[in-house]
Short mmCIF file of C-alpha atoms and ligand atoms in Angstrom, two decimals:
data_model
loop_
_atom_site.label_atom_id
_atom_site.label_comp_id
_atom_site.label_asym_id
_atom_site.label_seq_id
_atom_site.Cartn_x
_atom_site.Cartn_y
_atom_site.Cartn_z
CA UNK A 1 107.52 43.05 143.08
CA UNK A 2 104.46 45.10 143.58
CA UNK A 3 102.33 46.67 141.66
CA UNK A 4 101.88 50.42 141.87
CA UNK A 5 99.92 53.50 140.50
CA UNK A 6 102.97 55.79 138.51
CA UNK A 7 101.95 59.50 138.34
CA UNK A 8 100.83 60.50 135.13
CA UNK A 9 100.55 63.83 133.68
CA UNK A 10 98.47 65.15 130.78
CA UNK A 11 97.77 67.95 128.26
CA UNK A 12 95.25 68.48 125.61
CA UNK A 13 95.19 70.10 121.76
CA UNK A 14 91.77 69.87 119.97
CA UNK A 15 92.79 66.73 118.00
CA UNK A 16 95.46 65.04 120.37
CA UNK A 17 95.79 64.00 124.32
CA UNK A 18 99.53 64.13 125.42
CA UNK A 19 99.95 61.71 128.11
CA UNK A 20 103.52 61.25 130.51
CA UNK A 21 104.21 58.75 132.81
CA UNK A 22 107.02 59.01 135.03
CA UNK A 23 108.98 56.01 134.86
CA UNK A 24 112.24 55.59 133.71
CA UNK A 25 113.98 52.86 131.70
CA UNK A 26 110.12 51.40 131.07
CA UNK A 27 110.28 47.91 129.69
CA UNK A 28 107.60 45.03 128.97
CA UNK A 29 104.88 47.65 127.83
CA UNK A 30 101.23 47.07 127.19
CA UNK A 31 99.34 49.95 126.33
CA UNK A 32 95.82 49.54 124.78
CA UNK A 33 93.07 51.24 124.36
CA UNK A 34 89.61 49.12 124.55
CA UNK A 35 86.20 50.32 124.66
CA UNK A 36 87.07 54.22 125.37
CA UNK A 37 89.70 52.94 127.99
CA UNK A 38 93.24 53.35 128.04
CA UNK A 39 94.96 50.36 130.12
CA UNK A 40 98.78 50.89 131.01
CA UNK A 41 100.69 48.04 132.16
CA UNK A 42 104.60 48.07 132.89
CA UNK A 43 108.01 47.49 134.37
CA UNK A 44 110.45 50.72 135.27
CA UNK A 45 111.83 52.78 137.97
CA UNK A 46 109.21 55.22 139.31
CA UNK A 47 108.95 57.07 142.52
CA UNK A 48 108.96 53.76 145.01
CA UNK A 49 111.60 52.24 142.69
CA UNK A 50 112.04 49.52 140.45
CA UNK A 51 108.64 47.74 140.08
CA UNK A 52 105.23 47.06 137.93
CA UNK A 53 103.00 49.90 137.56
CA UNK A 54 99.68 50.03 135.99
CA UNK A 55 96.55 51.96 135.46
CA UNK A 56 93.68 52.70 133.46
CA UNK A 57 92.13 55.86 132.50
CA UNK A 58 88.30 56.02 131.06
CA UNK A 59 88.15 59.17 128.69
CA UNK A 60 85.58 61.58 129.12
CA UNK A 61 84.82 61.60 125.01
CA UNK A 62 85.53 59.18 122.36
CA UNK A 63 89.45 58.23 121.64
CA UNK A 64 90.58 56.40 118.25
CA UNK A 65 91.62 52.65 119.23
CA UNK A 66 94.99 53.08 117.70
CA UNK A 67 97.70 54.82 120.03
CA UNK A 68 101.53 55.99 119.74
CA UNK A 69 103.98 55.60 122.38
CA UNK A 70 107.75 56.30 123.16
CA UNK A 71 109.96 55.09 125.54
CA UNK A 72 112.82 57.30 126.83
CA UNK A 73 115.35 57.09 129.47
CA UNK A 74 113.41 59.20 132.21
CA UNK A 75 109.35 58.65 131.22
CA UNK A 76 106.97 57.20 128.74
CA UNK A 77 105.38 59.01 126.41
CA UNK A 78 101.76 58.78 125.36
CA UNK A 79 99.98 60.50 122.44
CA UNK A 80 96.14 59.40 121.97
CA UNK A 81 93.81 61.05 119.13
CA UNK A 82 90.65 62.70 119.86
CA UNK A 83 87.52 61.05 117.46
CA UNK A 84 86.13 64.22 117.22
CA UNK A 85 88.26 67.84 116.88
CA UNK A 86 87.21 69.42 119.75
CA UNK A 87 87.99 70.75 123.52
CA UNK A 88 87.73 69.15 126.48
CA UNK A 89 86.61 70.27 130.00
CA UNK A 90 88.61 67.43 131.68
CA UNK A 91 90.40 64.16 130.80
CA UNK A 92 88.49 61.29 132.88
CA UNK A 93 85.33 60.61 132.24
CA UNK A 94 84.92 60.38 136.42
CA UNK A 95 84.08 63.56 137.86
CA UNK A 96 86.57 63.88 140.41
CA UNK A 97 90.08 63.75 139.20
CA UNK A 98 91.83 60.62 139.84
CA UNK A 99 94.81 60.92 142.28
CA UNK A 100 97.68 60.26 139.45
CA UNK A 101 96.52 62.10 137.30
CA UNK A 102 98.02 66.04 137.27
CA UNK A 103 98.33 68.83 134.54
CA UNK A 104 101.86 68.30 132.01
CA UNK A 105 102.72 72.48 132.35
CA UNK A 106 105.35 71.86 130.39
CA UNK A 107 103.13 70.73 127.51
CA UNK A 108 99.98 72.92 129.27
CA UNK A 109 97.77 75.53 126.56
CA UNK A 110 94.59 76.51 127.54
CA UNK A 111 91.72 76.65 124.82
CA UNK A 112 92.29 79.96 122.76
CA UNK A 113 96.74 79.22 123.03
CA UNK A 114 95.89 75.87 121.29
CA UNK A 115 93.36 77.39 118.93
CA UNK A 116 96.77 79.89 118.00
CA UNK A 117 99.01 77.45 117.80
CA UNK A 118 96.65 75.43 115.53
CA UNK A 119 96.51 78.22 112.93
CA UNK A 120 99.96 78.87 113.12
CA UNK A 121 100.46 75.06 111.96
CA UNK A 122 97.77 75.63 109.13
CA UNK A 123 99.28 78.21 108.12
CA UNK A 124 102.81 77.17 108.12
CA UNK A 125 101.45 73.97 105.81
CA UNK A 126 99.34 76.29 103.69
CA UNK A 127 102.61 78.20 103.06
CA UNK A 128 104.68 75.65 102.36
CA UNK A 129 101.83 73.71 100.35
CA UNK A 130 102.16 77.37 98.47
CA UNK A 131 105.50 77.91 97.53
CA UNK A 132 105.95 73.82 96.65
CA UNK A 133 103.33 74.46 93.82
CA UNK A 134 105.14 77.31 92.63
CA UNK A 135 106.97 76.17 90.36
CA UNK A 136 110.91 78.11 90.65
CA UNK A 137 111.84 80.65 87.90
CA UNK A 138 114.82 78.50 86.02
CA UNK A 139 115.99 82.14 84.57
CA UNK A 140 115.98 84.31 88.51
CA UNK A 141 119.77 84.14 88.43
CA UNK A 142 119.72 85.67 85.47
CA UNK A 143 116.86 88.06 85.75
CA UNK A 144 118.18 89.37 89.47
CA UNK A 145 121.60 89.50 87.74
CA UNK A 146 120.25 92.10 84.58
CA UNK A 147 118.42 94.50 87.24
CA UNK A 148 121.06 94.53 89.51
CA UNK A 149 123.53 95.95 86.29
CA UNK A 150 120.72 98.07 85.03
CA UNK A 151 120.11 99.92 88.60
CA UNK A 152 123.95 100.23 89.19
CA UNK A 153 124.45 101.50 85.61
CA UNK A 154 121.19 104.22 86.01
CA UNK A 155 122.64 105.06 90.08
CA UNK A 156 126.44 105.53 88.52
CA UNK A 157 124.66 107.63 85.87
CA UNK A 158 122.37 109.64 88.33
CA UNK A 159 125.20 109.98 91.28
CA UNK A 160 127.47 111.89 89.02
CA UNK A 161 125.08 114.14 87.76
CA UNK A 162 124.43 114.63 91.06
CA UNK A 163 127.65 115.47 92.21
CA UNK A 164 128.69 116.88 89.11
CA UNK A 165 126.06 119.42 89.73
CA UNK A 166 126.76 120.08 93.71
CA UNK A 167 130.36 120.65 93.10
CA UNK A 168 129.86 123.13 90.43
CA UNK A 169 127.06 124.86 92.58
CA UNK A 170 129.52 125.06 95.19
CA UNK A 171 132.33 126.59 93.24
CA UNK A 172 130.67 128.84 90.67
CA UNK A 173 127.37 129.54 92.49
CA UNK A 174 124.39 131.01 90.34
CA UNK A 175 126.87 130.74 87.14
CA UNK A 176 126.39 127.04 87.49
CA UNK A 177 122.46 127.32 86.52
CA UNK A 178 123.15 128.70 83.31
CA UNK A 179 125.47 126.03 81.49
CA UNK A 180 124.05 122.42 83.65
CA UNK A 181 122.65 121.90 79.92
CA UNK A 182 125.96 121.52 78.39
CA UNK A 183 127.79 120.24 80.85
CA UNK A 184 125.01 117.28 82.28
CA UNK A 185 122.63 116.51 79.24
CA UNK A 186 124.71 113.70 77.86
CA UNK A 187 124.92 111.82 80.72
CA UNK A 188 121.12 112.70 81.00
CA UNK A 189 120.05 111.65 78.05
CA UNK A 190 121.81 108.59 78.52
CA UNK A 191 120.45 107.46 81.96
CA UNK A 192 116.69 108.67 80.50
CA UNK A 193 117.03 106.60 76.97
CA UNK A 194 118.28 103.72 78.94
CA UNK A 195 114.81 104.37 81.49
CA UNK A 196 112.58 103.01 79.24
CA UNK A 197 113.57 100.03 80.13
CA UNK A 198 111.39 100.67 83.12
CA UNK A 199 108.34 100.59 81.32
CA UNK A 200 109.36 97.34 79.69
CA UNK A 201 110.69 95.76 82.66
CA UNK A 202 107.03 95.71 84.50
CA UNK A 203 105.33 94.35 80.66
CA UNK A 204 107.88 91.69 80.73
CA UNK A 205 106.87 90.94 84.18
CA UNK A 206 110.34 91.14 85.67
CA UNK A 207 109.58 93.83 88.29
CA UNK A 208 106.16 94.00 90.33
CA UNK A 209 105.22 97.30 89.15
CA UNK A 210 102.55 98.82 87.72
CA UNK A 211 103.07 99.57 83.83
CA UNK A 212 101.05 103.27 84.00
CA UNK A 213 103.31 104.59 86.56
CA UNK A 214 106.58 103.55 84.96
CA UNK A 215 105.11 105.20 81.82
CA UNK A 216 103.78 108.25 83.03
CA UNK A 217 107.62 108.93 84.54
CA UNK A 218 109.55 107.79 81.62
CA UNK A 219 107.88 109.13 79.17
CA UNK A 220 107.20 112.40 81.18
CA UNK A 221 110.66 113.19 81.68
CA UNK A 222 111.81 112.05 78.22
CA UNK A 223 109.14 114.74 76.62
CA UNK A 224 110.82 117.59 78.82
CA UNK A 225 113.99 116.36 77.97
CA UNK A 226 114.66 115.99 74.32
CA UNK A 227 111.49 118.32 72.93
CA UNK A 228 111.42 121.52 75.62
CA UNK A 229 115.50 121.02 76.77
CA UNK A 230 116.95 119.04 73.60
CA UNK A 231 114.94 120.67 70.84
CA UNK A 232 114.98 124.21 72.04
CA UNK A 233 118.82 125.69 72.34
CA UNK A 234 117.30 128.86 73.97
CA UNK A 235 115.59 127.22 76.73
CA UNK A 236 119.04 124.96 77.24
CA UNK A 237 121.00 127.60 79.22
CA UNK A 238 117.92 128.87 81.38
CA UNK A 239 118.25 127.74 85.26
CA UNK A 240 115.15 125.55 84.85
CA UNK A 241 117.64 123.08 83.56
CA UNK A 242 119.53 122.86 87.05
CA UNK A 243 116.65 122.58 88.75
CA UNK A 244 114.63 120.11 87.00
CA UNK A 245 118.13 117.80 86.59
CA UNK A 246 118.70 117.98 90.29
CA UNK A 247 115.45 117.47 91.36
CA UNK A 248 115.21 114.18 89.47
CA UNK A 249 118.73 112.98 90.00
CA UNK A 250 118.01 113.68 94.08
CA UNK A 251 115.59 110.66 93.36
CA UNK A 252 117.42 108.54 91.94
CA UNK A 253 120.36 108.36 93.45
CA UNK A 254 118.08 106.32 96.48
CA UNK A 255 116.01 105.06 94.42
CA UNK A 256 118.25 102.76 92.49
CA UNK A 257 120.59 101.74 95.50
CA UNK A 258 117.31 100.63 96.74
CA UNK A 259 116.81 98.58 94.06
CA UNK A 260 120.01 97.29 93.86
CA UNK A 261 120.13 95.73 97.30
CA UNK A 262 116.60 94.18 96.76
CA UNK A 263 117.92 92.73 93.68
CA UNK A 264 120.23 90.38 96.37
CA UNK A 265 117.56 90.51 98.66
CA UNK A 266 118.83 92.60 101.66
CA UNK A 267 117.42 95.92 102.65
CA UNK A 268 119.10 99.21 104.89
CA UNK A 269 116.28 100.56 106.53
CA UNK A 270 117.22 104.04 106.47
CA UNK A 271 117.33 104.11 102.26
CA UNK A 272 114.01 102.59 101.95
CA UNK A 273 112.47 105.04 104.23
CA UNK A 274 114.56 107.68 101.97
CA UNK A 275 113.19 106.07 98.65
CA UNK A 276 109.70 105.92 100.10
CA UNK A 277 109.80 109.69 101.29
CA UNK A 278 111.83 111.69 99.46
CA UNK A 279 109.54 111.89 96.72
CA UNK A 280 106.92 113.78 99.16
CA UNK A 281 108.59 116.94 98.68
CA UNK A 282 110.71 116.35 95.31
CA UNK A 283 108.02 115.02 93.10
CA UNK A 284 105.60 118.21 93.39
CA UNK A 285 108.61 120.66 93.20
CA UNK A 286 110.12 118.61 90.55
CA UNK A 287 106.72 118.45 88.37
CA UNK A 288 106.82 122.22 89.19
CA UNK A 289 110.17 123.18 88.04
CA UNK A 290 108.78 121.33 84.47
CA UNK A 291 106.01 123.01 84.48
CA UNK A 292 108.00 126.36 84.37
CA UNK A 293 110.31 124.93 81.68
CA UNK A 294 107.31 124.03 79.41
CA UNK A 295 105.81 127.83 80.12
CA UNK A 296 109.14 129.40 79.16
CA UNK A 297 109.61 127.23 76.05
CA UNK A 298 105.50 128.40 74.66
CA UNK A 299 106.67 131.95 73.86
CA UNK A 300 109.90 130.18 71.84
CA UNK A 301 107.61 127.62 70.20
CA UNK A 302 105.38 130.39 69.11
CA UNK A 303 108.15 133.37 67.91
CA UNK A 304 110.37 130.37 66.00
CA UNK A 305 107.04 128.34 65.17
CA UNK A 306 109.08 124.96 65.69
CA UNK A 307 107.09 121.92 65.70
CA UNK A 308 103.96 123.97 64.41
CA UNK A 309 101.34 122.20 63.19
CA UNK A 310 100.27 123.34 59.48
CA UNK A 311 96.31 123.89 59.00
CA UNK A 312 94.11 124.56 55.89
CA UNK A 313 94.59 127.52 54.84
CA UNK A 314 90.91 128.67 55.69
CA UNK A 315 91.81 128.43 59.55
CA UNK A 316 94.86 130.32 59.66
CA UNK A 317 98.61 129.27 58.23
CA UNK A 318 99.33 126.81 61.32
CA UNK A 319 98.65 125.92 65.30
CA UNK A 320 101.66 126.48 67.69
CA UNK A 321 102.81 123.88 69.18
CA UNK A 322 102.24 125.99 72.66
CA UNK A 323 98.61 125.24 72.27
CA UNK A 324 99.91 121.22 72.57
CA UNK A 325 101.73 122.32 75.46
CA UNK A 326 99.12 123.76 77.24
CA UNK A 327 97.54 120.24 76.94
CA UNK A 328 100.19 119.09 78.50
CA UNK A 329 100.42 120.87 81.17
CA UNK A 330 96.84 120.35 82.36
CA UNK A 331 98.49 115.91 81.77
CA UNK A 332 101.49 117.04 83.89
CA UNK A 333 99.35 117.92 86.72
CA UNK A 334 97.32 115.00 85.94
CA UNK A 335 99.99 112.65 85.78
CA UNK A 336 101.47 113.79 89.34
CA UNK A 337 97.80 113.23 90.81
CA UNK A 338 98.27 109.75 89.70
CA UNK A 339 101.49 109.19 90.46
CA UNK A 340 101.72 110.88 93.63
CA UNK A 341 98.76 108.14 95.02
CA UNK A 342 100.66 105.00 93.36
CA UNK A 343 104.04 105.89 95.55
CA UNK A 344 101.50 106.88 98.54
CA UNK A 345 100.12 103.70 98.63
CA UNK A 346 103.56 101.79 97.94
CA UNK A 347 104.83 103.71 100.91
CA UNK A 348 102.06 102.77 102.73
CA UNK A 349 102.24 99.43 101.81
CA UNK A 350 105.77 98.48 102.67
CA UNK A 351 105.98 100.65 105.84
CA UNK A 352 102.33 98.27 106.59
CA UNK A 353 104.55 95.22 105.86
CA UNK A 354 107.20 96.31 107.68
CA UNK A 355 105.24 96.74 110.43
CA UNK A 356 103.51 93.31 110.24
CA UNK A 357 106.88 91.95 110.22
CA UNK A 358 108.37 93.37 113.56
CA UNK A 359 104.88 92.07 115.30
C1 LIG B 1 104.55 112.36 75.43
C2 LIG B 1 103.66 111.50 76.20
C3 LIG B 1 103.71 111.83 77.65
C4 LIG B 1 102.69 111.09 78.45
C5 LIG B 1 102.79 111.38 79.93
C6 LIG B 1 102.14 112.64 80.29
C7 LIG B 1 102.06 112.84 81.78
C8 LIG B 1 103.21 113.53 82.30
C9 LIG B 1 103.26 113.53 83.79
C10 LIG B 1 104.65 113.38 84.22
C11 LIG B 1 104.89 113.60 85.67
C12 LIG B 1 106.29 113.16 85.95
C13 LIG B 1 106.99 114.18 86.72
C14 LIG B 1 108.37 113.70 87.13
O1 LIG B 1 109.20 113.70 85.99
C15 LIG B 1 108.90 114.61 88.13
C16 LIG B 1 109.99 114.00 88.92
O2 LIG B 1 110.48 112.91 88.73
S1 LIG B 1 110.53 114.97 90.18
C17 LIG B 1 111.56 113.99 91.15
C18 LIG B 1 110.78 113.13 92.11
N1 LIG B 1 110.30 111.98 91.45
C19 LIG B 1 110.03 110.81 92.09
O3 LIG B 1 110.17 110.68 93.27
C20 LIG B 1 109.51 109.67 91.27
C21 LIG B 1 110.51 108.59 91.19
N2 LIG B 1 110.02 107.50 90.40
C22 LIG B 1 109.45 106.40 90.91
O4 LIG B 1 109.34 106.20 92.08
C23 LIG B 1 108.99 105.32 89.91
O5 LIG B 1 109.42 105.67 88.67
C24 LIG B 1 107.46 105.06 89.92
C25 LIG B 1 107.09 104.25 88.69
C26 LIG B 1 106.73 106.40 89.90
C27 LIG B 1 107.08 104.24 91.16
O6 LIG B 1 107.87 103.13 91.36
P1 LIG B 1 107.32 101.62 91.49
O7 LIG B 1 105.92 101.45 91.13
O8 LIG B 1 108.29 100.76 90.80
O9 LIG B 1 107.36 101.37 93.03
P2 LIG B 1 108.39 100.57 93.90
O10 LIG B 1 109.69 101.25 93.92
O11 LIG B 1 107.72 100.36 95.22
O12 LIG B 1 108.59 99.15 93.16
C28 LIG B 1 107.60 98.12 93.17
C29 LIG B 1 108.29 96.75 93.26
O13 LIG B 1 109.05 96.51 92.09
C30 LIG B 1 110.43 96.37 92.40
N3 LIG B 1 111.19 97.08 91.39
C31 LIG B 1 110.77 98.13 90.66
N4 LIG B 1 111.74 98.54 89.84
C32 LIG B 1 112.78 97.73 90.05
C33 LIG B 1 114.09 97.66 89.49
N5 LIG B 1 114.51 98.51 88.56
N6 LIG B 1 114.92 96.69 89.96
C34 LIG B 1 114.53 95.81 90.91
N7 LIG B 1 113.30 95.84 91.48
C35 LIG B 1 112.44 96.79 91.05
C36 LIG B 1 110.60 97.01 93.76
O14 LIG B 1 111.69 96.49 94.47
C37 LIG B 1 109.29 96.69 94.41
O15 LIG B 1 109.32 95.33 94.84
P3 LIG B 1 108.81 94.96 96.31
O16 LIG B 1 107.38 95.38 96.36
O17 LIG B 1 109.02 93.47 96.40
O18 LIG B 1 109.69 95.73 97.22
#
């Protein structure tokens, strides 16, 4: 049997040297490495047949002593570490190239690939080194499983308002504005007691959203509804009604699907870009339509002097409650300043991530 030189192809990360030598069926292997060199002695089938190959290889930089090989049907394997995490120009520490020796392309990354692939791996660790410390919500199950019936209850709620009031628009025209009051504000009142849960969801930490926001809309609505619409019986067959009720239930009935399907973790991309856009023209035409109701309900306030607030008699017999109103009003615009920049930067946010996530 002779002894030959098998061809032996290599390719380089930072910390490791991949090594392949073509023989198959390899057997009686001695691979060391001993002051820097790697020596490779063995039996297998290589390109002149069945016989002993061997070589040695002197490395261009440092190696660690301790080596790993493998074995396989059609080559051996060879992985040798780096001392020192860095890039090399070339593998041998001879100038010229030994004949054997050729690039793996299969394996093949050139400096900045490898530096990629590296931080892909950190990453990937750091993330999973992440989530393991983490420790898992025992209650999710049950957490997922309460939004998921609150959102469906508040979407039922909202979608037949919502239809309720098409249908009617459809069939008796501008008649429908004057009775939505009487025929909606139970259901209403309903879906917007059961909204505060909103603001107690975020305190309880169940949902990821900001408290102010949640409390600005609840409790915004909630004033409209049961002190200017519920209090007031004159302002309760004015059109305002239908056009503050369908503005907000136009919302809703996106916004709650929405939430629904990212209660079970799926998402349709055409109702998230609905939920994160249809505000842009609903919210300032919805904030406008209460701003009319609340300058309507001043001269009723005032003439029936509900909800007046008594003074000494020194400053006058008592202080309308329009003059409160007119406070709010100036909150109302206020309060869609900073709610129109919280869902701005959520919509910027998620169509960012979304974006992120198709690169
Ligand atoms: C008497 C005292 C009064 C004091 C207040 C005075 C100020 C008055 C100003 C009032 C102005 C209000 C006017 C308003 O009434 C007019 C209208 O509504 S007109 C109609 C148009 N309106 C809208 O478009 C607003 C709709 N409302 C909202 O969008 C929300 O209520 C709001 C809080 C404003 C923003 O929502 P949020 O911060 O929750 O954003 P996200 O939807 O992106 O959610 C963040 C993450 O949390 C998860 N989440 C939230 N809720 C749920 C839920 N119920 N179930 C499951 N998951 C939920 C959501 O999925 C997001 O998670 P991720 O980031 O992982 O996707």
């Amino acid at each position: 049997m002779q002894t030959l030189t098998p061809q032996v192809f290599w390719a380089q990360r930072h910390g490791e040297i991949y090594l392949r030598v073509e023989i198959s069926d390899a057997k009686n292997l001695d691979i060391s490495v001993q002051e820097n060199t790697l020596r490779f002695r063995g039996q297998g089938h290589g390109a002149k047949g069945e016989n002993e190959y061997e070589f040695s290889l002197e490395f261009l930089n440092p190696v660690k002593p301790e080596i790993k090989h493998k074995s396989t049907q059609r080559q051996v394997n060879i992985t040798v570490r780096k001392q020192k995490h860095c890039w090399w120009d070339r593998l041998s520490m001879q100038e010229k190239k030994p004949v054997f020796l050729a690039p793996d392309f299969d394996r093949w990354l050139d400096e900045s690939d490898a530096e990629m692939e590296l931080r892909q791996k950190e990453e990937k660790i750091n993330k999973i080194s992440i989530e393991s410390r983490i420790p898992k919500d025992p209650y999710l199950g049950l957490k997922k499983g309460y939004l998921f019936m609150y959102n469906l209850v508040q979407f039922l709620g909202f979608s037949w308002i919502f239809v309720n009031m098409t249908v009617r628009l459809f069939i008796l025209g501008e008649d429908s504005f004057y009775d939505t009051f009487h025929t909606i504000a139970d259901v209403m009142y309903f879906c917007q007691m059961l909204a505060i849960a909103e603001v107690i969801n975020p305190a309880l930490g169940l949902v990821k959203t900001a408290l102010m926001p949640s409390f600005i809309q609840v409790m915004g609505r909630n004033f409209i509804l049961f002190v200017i619409f519920g209090s007031l019986e004159d302002m309760q067959n004015k059109p305002v009604v239908f056009f503050v009720f369908y503005l907000w239930s136009a919302t809703e009935i996106f916004r709650y699907p929405f939430y629904m399907l990212a209660c079970i973790d799926t998402e349709w991309k055409t109702l998230t870009w609905l939920r994160y856009t249809i505000w842009i023209p609903l919210y300032p035409l919805g904030v406008l339509a209460e701003a009319v109701a609340i300058i309507q309900s001043m001269s009723i306030f005032n003439d029936t002097k509900f909800l007046s607030i008594p003074l000494p008699e020194v400053l006058g017999s008592s202080l309308s409650f329009s003059y409160v109103l007119h406070l709010y009003l100036l909150l109302l615009f206020l309060g869609l300043f900073s709610n129109f920049r919280h869902l701005y930067k959520q919509r910027r946010r998620r169509f960012r991530m979304k974006k992120r996530k198709a690169n």
